[in-house]
CSV table of C-alpha atoms (C1' of nucleotides) in Angstrom, one decimal:
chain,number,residue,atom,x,y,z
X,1,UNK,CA,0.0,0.0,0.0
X,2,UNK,CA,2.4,2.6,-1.4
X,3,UNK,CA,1.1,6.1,-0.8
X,4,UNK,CA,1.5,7.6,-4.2
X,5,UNK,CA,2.3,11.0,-3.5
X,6,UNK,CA,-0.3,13.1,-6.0
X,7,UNK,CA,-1.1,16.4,-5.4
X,8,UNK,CA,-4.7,17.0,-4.8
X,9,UNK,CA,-4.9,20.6,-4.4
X,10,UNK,CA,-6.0,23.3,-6.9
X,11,UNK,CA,-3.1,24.4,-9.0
X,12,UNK,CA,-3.9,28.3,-8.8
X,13,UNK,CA,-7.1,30.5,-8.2
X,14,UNK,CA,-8.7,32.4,-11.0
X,15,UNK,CA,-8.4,35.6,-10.9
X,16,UNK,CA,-10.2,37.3,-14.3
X,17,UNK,CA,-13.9,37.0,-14.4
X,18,UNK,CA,-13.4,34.5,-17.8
X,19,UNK,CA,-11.1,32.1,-15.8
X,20,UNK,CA,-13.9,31.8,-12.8
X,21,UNK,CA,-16.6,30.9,-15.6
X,22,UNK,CA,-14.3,28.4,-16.6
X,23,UNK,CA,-13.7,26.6,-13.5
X,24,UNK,CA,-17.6,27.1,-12.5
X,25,UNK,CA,-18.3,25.3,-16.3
X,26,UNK,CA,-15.5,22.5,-15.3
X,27,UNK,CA,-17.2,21.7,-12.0
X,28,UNK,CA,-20.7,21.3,-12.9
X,29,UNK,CA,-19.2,19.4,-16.6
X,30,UNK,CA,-17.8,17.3,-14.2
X,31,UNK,CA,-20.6,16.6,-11.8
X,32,UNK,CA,-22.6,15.8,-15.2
X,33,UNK,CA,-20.2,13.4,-16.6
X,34,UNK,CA,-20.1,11.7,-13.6
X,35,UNK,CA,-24.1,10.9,-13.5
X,36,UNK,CA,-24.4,10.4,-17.1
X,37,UNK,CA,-21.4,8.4,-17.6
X,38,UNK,CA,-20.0,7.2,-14.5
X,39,UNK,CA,-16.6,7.4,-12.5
X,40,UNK,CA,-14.3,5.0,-14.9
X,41,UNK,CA,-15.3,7.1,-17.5
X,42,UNK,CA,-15.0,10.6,-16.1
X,43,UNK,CA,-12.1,11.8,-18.2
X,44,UNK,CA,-10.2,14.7,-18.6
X,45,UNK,CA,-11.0,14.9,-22.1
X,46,UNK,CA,-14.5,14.5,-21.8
X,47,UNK,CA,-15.2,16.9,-18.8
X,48,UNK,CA,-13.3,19.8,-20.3
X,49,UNK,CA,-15.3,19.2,-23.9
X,50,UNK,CA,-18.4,19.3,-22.0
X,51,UNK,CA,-17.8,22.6,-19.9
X,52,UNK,CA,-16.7,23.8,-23.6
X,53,UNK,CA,-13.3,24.0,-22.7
X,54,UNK,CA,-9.5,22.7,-23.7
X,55,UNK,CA,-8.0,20.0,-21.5
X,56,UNK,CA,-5.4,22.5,-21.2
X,57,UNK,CA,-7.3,24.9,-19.2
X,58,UNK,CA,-8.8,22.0,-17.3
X,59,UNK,CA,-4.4,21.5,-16.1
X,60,UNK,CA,-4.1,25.2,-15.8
X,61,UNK,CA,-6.7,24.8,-12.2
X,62,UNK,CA,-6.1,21.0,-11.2
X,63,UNK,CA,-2.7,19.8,-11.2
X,64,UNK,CA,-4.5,16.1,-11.9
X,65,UNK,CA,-7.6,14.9,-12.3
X,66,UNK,CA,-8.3,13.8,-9.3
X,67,UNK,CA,-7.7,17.3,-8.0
X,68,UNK,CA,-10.8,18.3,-9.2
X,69,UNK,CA,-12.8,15.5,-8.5
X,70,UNK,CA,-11.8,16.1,-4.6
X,71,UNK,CA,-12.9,19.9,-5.3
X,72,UNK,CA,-16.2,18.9,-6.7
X,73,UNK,CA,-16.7,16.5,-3.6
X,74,UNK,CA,-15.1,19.1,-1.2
X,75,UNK,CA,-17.7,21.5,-2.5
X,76,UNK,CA,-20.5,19.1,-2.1
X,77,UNK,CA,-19.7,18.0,1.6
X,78,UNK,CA,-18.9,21.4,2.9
X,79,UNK,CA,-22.4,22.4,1.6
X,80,UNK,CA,-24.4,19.1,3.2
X,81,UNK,CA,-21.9,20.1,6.6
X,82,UNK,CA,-23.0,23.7,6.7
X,83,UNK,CA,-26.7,22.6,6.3
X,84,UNK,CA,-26.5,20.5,9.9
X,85,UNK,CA,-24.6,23.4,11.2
X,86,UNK,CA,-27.5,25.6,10.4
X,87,UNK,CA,-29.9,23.2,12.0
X,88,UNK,CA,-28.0,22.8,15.1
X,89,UNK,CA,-27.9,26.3,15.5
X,90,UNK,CA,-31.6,26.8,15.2
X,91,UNK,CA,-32.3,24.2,17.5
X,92,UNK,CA,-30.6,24.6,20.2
X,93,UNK,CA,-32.3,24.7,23.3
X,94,UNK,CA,-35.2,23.4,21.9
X,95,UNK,CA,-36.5,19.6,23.2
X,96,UNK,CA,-35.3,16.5,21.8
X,97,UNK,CA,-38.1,15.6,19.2
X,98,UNK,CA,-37.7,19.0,17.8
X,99,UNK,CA,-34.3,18.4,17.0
X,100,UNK,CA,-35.2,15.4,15.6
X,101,UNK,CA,-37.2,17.1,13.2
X,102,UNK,CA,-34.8,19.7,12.3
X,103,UNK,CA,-32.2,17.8,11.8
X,104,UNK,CA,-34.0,15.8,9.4
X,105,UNK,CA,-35.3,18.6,7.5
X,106,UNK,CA,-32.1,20.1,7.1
X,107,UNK,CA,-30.4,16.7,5.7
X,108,UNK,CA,-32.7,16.0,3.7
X,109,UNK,CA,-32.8,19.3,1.4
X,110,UNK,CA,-29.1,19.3,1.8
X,111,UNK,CA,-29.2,16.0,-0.5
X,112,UNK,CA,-32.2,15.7,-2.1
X,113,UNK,CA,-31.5,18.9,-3.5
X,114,UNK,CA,-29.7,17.9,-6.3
X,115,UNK,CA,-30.3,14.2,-6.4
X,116,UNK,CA,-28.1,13.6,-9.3
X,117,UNK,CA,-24.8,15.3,-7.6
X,118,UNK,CA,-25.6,13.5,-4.9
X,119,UNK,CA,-25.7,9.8,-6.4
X,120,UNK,CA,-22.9,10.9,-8.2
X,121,UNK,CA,-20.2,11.9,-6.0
X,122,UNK,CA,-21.1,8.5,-4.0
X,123,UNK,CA,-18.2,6.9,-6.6
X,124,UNK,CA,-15.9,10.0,-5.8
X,125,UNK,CA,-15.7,9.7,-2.0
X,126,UNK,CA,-14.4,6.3,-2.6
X,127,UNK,CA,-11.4,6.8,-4.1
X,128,UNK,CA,-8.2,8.9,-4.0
X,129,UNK,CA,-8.5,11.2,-1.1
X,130,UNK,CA,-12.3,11.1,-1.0
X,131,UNK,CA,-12.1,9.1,2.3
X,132,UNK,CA,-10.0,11.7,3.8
X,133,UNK,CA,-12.5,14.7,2.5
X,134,UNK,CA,-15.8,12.6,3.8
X,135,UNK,CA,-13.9,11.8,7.0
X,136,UNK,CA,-13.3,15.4,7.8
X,137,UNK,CA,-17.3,16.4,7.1
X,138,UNK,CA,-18.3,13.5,9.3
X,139,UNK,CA,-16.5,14.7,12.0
X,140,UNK,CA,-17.5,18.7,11.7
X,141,UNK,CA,-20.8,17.5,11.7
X,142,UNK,CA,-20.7,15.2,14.9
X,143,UNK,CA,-19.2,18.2,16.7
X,144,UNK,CA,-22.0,20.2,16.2
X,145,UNK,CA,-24.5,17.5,16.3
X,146,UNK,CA,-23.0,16.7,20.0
X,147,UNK,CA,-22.7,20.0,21.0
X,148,UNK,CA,-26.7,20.7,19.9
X,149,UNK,CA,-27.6,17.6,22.3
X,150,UNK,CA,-25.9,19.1,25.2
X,151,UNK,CA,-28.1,21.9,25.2
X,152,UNK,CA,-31.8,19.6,25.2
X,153,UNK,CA,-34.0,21.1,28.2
X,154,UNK,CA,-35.5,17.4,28.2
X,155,UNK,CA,-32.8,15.0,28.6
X,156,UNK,CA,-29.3,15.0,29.4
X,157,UNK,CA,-28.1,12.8,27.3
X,158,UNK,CA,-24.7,10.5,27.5
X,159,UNK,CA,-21.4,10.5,25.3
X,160,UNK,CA,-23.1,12.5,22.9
X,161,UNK,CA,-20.4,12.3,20.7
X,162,UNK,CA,-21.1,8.7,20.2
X,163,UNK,CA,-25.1,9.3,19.8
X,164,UNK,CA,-24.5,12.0,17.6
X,165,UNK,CA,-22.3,10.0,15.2
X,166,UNK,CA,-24.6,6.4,15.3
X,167,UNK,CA,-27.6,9.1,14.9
X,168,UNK,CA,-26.3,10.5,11.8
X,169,UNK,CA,-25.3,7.9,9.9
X,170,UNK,CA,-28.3,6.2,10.9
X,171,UNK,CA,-29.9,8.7,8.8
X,172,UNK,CA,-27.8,9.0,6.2
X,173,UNK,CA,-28.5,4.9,5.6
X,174,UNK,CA,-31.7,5.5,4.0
X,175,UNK,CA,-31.0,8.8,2.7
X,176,UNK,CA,-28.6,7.1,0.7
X,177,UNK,CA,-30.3,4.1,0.0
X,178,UNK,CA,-33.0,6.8,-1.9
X,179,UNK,CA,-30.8,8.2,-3.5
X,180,UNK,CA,-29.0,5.3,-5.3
X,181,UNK,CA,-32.5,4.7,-6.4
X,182,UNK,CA,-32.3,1.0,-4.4
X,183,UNK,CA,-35.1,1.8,-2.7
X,184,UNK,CA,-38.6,0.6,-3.3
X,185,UNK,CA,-40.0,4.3,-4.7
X,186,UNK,CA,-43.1,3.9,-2.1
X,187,UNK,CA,-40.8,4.2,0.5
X,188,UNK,CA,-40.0,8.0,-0.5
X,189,UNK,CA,-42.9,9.3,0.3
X,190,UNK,CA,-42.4,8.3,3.7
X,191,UNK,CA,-38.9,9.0,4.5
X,192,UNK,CA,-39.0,12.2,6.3
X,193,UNK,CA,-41.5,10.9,8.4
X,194,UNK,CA,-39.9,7.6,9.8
X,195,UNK,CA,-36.0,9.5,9.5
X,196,UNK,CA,-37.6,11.8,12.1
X,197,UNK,CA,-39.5,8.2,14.1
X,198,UNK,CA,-35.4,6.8,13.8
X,199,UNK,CA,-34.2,10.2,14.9
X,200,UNK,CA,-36.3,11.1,18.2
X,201,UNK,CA,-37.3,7.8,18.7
X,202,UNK,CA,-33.3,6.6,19.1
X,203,UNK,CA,-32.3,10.4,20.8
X,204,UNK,CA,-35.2,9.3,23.4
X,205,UNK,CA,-34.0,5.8,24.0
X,206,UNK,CA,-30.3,7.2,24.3
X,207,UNK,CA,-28.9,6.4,28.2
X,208,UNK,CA,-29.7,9.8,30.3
X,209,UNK,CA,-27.1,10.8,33.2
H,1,UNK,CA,-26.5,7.5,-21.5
H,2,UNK,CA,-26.0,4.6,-23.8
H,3,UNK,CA,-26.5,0.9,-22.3
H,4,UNK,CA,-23.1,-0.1,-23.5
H,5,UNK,CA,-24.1,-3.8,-23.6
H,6,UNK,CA,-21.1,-5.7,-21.9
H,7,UNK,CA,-21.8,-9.3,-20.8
H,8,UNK,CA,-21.6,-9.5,-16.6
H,9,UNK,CA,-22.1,-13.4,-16.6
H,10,UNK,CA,-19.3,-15.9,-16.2
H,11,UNK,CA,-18.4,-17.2,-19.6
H,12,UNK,CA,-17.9,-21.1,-18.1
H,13,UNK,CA,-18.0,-22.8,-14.7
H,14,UNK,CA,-14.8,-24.5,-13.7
H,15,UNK,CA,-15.1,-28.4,-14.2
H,16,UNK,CA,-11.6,-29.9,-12.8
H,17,UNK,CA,-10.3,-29.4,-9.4
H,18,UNK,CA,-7.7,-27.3,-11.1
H,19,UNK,CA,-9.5,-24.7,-12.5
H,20,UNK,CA,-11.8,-24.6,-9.4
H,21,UNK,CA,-8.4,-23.6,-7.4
H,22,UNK,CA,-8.1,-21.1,-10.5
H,23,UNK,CA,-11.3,-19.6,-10.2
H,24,UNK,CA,-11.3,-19.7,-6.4
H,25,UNK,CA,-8.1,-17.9,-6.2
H,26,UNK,CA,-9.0,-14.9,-8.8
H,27,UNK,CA,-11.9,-14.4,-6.6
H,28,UNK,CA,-9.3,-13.7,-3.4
H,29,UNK,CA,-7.1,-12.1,-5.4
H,30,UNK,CA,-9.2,-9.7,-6.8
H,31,UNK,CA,-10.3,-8.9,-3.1
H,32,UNK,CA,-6.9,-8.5,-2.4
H,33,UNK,CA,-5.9,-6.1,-5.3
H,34,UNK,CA,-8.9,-4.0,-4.4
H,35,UNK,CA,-8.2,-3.4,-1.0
H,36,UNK,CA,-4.7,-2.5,-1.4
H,37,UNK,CA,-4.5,-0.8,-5.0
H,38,UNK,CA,-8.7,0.5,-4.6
H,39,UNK,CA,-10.7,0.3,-7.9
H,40,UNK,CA,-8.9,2.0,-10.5
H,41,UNK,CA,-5.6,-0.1,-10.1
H,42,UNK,CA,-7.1,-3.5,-9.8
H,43,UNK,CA,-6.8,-4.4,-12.9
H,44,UNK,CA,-6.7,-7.9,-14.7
H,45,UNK,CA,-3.1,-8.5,-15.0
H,46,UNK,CA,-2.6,-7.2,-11.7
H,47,UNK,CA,-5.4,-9.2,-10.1
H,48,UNK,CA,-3.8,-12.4,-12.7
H,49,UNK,CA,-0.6,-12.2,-11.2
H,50,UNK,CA,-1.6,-11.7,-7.6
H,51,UNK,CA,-3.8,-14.9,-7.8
H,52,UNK,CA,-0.6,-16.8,-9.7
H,53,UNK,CA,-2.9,-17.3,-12.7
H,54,UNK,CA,-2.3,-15.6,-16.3
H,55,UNK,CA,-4.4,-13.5,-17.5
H,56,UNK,CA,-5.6,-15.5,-20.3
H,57,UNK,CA,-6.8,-17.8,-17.5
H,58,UNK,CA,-8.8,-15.0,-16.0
H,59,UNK,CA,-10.7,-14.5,-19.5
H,60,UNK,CA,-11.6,-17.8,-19.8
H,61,UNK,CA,-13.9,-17.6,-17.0
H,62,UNK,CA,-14.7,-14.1,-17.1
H,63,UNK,CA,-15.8,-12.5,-20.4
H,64,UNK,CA,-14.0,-8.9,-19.1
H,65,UNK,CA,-13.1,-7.1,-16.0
H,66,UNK,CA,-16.5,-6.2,-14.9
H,67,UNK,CA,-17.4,-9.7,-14.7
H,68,UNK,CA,-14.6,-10.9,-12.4
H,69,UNK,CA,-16.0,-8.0,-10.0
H,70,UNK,CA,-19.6,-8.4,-10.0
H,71,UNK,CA,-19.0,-12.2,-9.2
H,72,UNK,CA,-17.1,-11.0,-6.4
H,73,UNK,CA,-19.5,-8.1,-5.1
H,74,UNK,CA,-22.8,-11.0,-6.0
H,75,UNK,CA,-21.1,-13.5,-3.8
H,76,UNK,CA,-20.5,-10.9,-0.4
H,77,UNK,CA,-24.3,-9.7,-0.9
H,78,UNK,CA,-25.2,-13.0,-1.1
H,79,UNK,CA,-23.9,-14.4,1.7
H,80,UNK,CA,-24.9,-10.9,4.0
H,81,UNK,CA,-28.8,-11.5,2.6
H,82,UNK,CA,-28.0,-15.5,3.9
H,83,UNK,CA,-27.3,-14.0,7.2
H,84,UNK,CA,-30.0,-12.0,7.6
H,85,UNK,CA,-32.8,-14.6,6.2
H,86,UNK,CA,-31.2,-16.8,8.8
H,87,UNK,CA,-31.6,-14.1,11.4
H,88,UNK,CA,-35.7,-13.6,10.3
H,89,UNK,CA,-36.0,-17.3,10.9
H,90,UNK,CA,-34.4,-17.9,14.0
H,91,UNK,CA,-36.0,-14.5,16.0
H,92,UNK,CA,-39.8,-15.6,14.4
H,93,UNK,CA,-42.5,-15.1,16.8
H,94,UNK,CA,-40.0,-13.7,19.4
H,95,UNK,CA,-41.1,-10.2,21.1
H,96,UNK,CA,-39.6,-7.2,18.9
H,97,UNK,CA,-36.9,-6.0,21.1
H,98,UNK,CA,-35.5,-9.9,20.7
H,99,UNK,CA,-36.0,-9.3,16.8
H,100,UNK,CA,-33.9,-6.1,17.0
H,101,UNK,CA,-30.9,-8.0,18.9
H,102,UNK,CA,-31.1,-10.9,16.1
H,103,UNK,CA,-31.2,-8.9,13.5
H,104,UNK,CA,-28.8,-6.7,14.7
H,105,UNK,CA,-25.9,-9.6,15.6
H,106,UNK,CA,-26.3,-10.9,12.4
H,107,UNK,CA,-25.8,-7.9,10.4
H,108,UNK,CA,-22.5,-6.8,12.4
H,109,UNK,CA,-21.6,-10.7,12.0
H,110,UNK,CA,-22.0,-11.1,8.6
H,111,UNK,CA,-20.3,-7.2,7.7
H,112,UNK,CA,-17.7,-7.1,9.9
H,113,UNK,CA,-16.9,-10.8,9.5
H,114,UNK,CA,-14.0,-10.1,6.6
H,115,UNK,CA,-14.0,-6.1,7.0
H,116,UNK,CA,-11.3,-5.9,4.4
H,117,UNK,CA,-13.4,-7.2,2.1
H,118,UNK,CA,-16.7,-5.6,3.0
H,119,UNK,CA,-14.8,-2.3,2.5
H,120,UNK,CA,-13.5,-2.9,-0.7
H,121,UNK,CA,-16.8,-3.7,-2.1
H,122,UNK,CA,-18.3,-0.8,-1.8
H,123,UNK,CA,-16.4,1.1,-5.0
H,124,UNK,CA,-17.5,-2.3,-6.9
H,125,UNK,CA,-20.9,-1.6,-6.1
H,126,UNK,CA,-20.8,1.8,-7.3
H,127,UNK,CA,-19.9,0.4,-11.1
H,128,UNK,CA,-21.3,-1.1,-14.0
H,129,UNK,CA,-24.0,-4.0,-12.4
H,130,UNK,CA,-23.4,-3.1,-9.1
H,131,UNK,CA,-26.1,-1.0,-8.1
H,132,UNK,CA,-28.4,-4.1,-10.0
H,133,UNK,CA,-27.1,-6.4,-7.3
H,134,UNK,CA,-27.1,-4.2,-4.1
H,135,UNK,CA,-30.7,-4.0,-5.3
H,136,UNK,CA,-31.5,-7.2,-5.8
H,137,UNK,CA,-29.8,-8.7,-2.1
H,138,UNK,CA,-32.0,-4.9,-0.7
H,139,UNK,CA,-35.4,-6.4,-1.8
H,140,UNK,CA,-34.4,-10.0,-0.5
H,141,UNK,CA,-33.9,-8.5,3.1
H,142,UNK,CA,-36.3,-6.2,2.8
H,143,UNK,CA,-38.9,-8.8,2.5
H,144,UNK,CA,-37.5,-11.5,4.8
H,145,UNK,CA,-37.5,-8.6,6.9
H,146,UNK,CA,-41.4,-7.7,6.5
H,147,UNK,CA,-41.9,-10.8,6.7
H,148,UNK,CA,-40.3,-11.7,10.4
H,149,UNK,CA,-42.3,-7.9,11.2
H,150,UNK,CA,-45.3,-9.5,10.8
H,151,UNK,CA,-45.1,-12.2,13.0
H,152,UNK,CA,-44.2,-10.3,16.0
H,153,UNK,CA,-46.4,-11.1,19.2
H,154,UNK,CA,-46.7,-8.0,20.9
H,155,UNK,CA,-46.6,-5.3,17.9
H,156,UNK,CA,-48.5,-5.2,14.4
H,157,UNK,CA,-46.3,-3.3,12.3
H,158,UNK,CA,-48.3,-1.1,10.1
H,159,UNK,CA,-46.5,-1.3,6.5
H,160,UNK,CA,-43.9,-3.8,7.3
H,161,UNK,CA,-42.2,-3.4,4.2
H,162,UNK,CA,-41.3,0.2,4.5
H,163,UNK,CA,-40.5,-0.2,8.1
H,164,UNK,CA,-38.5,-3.1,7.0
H,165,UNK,CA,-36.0,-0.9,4.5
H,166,UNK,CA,-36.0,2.2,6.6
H,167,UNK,CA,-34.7,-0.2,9.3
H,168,UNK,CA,-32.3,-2.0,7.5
H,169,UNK,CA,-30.9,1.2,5.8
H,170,UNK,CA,-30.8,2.9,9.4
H,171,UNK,CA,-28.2,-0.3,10.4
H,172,UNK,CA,-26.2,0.0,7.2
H,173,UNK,CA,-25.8,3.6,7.6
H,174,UNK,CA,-23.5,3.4,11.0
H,175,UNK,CA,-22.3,0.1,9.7
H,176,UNK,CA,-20.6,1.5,6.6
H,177,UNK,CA,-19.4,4.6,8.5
H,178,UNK,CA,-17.1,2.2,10.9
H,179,UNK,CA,-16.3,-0.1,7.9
H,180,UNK,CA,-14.9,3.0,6.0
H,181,UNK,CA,-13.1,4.1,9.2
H,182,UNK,CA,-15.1,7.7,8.7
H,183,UNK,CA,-16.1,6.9,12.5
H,184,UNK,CA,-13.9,8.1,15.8
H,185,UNK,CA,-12.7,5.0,16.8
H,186,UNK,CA,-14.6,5.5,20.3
H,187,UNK,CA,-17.9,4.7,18.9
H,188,UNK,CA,-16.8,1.0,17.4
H,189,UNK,CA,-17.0,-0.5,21.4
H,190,UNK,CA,-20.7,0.6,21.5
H,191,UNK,CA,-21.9,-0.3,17.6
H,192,UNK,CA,-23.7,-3.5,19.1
H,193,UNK,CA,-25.4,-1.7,21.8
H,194,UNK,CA,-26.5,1.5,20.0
H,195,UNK,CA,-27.1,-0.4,17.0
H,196,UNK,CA,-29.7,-2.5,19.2
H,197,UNK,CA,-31.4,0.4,20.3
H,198,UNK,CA,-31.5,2.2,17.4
H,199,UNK,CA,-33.7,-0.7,16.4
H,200,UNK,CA,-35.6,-1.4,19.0
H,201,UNK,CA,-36.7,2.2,19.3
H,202,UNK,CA,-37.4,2.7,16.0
H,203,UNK,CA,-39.5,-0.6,16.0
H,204,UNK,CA,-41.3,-0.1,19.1
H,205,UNK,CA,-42.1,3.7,17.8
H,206,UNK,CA,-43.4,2.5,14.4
H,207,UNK,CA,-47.6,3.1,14.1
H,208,UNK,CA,-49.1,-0.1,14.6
H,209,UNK,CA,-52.6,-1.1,13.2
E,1,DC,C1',-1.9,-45.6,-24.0
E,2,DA,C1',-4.2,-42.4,-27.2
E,3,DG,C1',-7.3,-39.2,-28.6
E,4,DA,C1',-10.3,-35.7,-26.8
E,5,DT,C1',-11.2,-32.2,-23.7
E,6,DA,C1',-10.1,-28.9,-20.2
E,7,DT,C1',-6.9,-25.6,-18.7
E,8,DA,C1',-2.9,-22.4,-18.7
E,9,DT,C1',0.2,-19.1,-20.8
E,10,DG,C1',1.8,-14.4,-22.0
E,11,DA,C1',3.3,-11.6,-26.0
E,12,DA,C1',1.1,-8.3,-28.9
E,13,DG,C1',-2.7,-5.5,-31.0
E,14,DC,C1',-5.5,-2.0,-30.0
E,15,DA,C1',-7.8,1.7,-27.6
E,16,DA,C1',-8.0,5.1,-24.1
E,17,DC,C1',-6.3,8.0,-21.1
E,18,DC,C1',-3.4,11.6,-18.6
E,19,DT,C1',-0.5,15.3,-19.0
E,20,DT,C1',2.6,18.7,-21.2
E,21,DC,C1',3.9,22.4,-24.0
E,22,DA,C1',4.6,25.8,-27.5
E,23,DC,C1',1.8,29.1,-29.2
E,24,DA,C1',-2.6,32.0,-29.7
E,25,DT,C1',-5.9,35.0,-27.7
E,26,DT,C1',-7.8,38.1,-24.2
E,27,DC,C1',-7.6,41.1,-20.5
E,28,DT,C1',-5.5,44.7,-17.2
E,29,DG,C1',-3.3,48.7,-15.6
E,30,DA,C1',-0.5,52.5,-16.6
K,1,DT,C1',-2.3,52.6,-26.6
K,2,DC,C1',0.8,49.0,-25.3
K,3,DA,C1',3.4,45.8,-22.6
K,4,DG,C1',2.9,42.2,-19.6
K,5,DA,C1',0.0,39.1,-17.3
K,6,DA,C1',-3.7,35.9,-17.5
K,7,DT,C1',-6.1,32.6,-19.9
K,8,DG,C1',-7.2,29.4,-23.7
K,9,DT,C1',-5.9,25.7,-27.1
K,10,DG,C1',-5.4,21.0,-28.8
K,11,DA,C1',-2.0,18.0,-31.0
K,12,DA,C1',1.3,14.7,-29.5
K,13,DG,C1',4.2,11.9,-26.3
K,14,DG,C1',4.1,8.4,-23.2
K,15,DT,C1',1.9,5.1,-20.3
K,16,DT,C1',-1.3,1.8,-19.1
K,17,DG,C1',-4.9,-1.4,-19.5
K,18,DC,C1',-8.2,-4.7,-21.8
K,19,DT,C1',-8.6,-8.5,-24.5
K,20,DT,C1',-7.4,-12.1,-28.0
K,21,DC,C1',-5.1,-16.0,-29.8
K,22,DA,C1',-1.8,-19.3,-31.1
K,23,DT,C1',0.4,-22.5,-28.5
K,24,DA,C1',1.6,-25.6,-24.7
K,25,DT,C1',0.4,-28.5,-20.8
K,26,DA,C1',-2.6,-31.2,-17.9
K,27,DT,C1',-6.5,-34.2,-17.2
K,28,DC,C1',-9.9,-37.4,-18.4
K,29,DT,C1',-12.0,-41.4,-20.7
K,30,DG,C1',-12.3,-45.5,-23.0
DNA sequence: CAGATATATGAAGCAACCTTCACATTCTGA
DNA sequence: TCAGAATGTGAAGGTTGCTTCATATATCTG
């Protein structure tokens, strides 16, 4: 398990109005590679063509290709993190099942807001330095998670680092699951209603103390 | 999106001992490969000369490289959705909380059995047929799942099916998370115990009818 | 044992792909 | 306006990977 030494990040910042076009165009070509044709064929080539660009200009941003997969993914998570920030900040102080809800609301337009870059980046987070990006996200998000649980009125619940994590990947199972399309499609109409029965209904069972 | 038509079915079944060994080993190998080279460098040679085979061996039981994988992937969902049919059979008639435990051992048993391999498996099932197997083992557990729901003596689950994937998906979620090492390495001593009452609670909150 | 069948081999053809680079075009600031 | 900086271009080099096939070895069967 050699670590192969490539650098992921961005080779310079635009700085002309043209250049950010470009890179905006090279993200979402990339994002719509990815869905329509999927990872192994995500090229270089066919990215740049798409944003209606030169590979060339594609090497001027990302020293590598998967440079700018990482960005597109980085973009993505920091997006779906800010979201349960947002929520924990609203509801703190409020009683458990309301945080249930809120945090459930707040997931769920994060990623079912654009389905598509959703299912798609699933391949990215996978491979080279995905892990590392998805890692970091997961654990931003935990913090604030735990830090919204300390502040319930209702319940004082324990190690609320380790409820906070099971509790939101416990949600991010089905969420998931949807949006792979592996789901039987009755089930969507009800997933907002049972994440939140998972979500209060496990915060209210969590050990007290 | 074009189909892209490429055959996922083994091209012949091994007949001799020898080429059982063959087949047997490519199988490991390409486990191996994955895990330490990930997706895009396990390729057939590579996965050929881990396994001590040629490649030409490797194509004549495998039309391509897509093939070779999504024998791999089919045989790991196969033997989770064993584990978990065997799971809805033993914990039949049993009070819900017991079905949660059951359920619950099983899953972590089955998953975390040859972690290695579970991990590596999830870029397959990303790829070309993947998704199309995840799916199918899904719908298998979903419905042994339903079905062990409905014999529960002291709860009639109201739509058994959709609590059934909601469920499921709520224990993959955290399951994944540890499996991809995303999760502080705290939380792996309590996975049984949260993931138990993740379960129960969800199970005992579901509307009965 | 001998023919038939199953299995194994790995070099080579072919097809992509990644990345660079020398040069063209556009923009900015003075 | 003009020089210098920023940006854009795409053909070509070099690498890698997939897959085939002619050939060789092993196993089986009668």
């Amino acid at each position: 398990m050699v670590p192969e030494m490539t650098d992921l990040n961005p080779r310079k910042a635009p700085v002309q109005r043209r250049s950010a076009a470009t890179v905006e165009a090279l993200h979402t070509a990339a994002i719509q590679v990815l869905v329509r044709e999927g990872l192994a064929r995500c090229t270089t080539t066919r990215v740049a063509e798409r944003a209606g660009a030169s590979v060339g200009s594609l090497y001027q941003y990302y020293p590598n290709r998967d440079a700018l997969l990482s960005a597109v993914l980085e973009e993505h998570l920091t997006r779906v993190a800010d979201a349960v920030a947002g929520a924990c900040i609203a509801a703190r102080g409020c009683p458990i099942g309301e945080m249930a809800g809120t945090l459930v609301r707040a997931l769920l337009s994060a990623k079912l807001a654009d389905r598509e870059e959703s299912r798609a980046l699933y391949s990215v987070a996978g491979e080279r330095g995905g892990p590392m990006l998805v890692r970091a996200a997961h654990d931003r998000m935990i913090a604030d998670v735990a830090c919204l649980l300390k502040t319930a009125p209702d319940r004082r619940v324990r190690q609320p680092e380790v409820v906070a994590s099971v509790l939101l990947n416990a949600l991010f199972g089905p969420i998931t699951s949807v949006l792979k399309d592996q789901t039987p499609a009755r089930l969507e109409a009800h997933l907002e209603a049972e994440l939140i029965r998972v979500a209060s209904s496990y915060l209210r069972a969590a050990p007290t103390g």
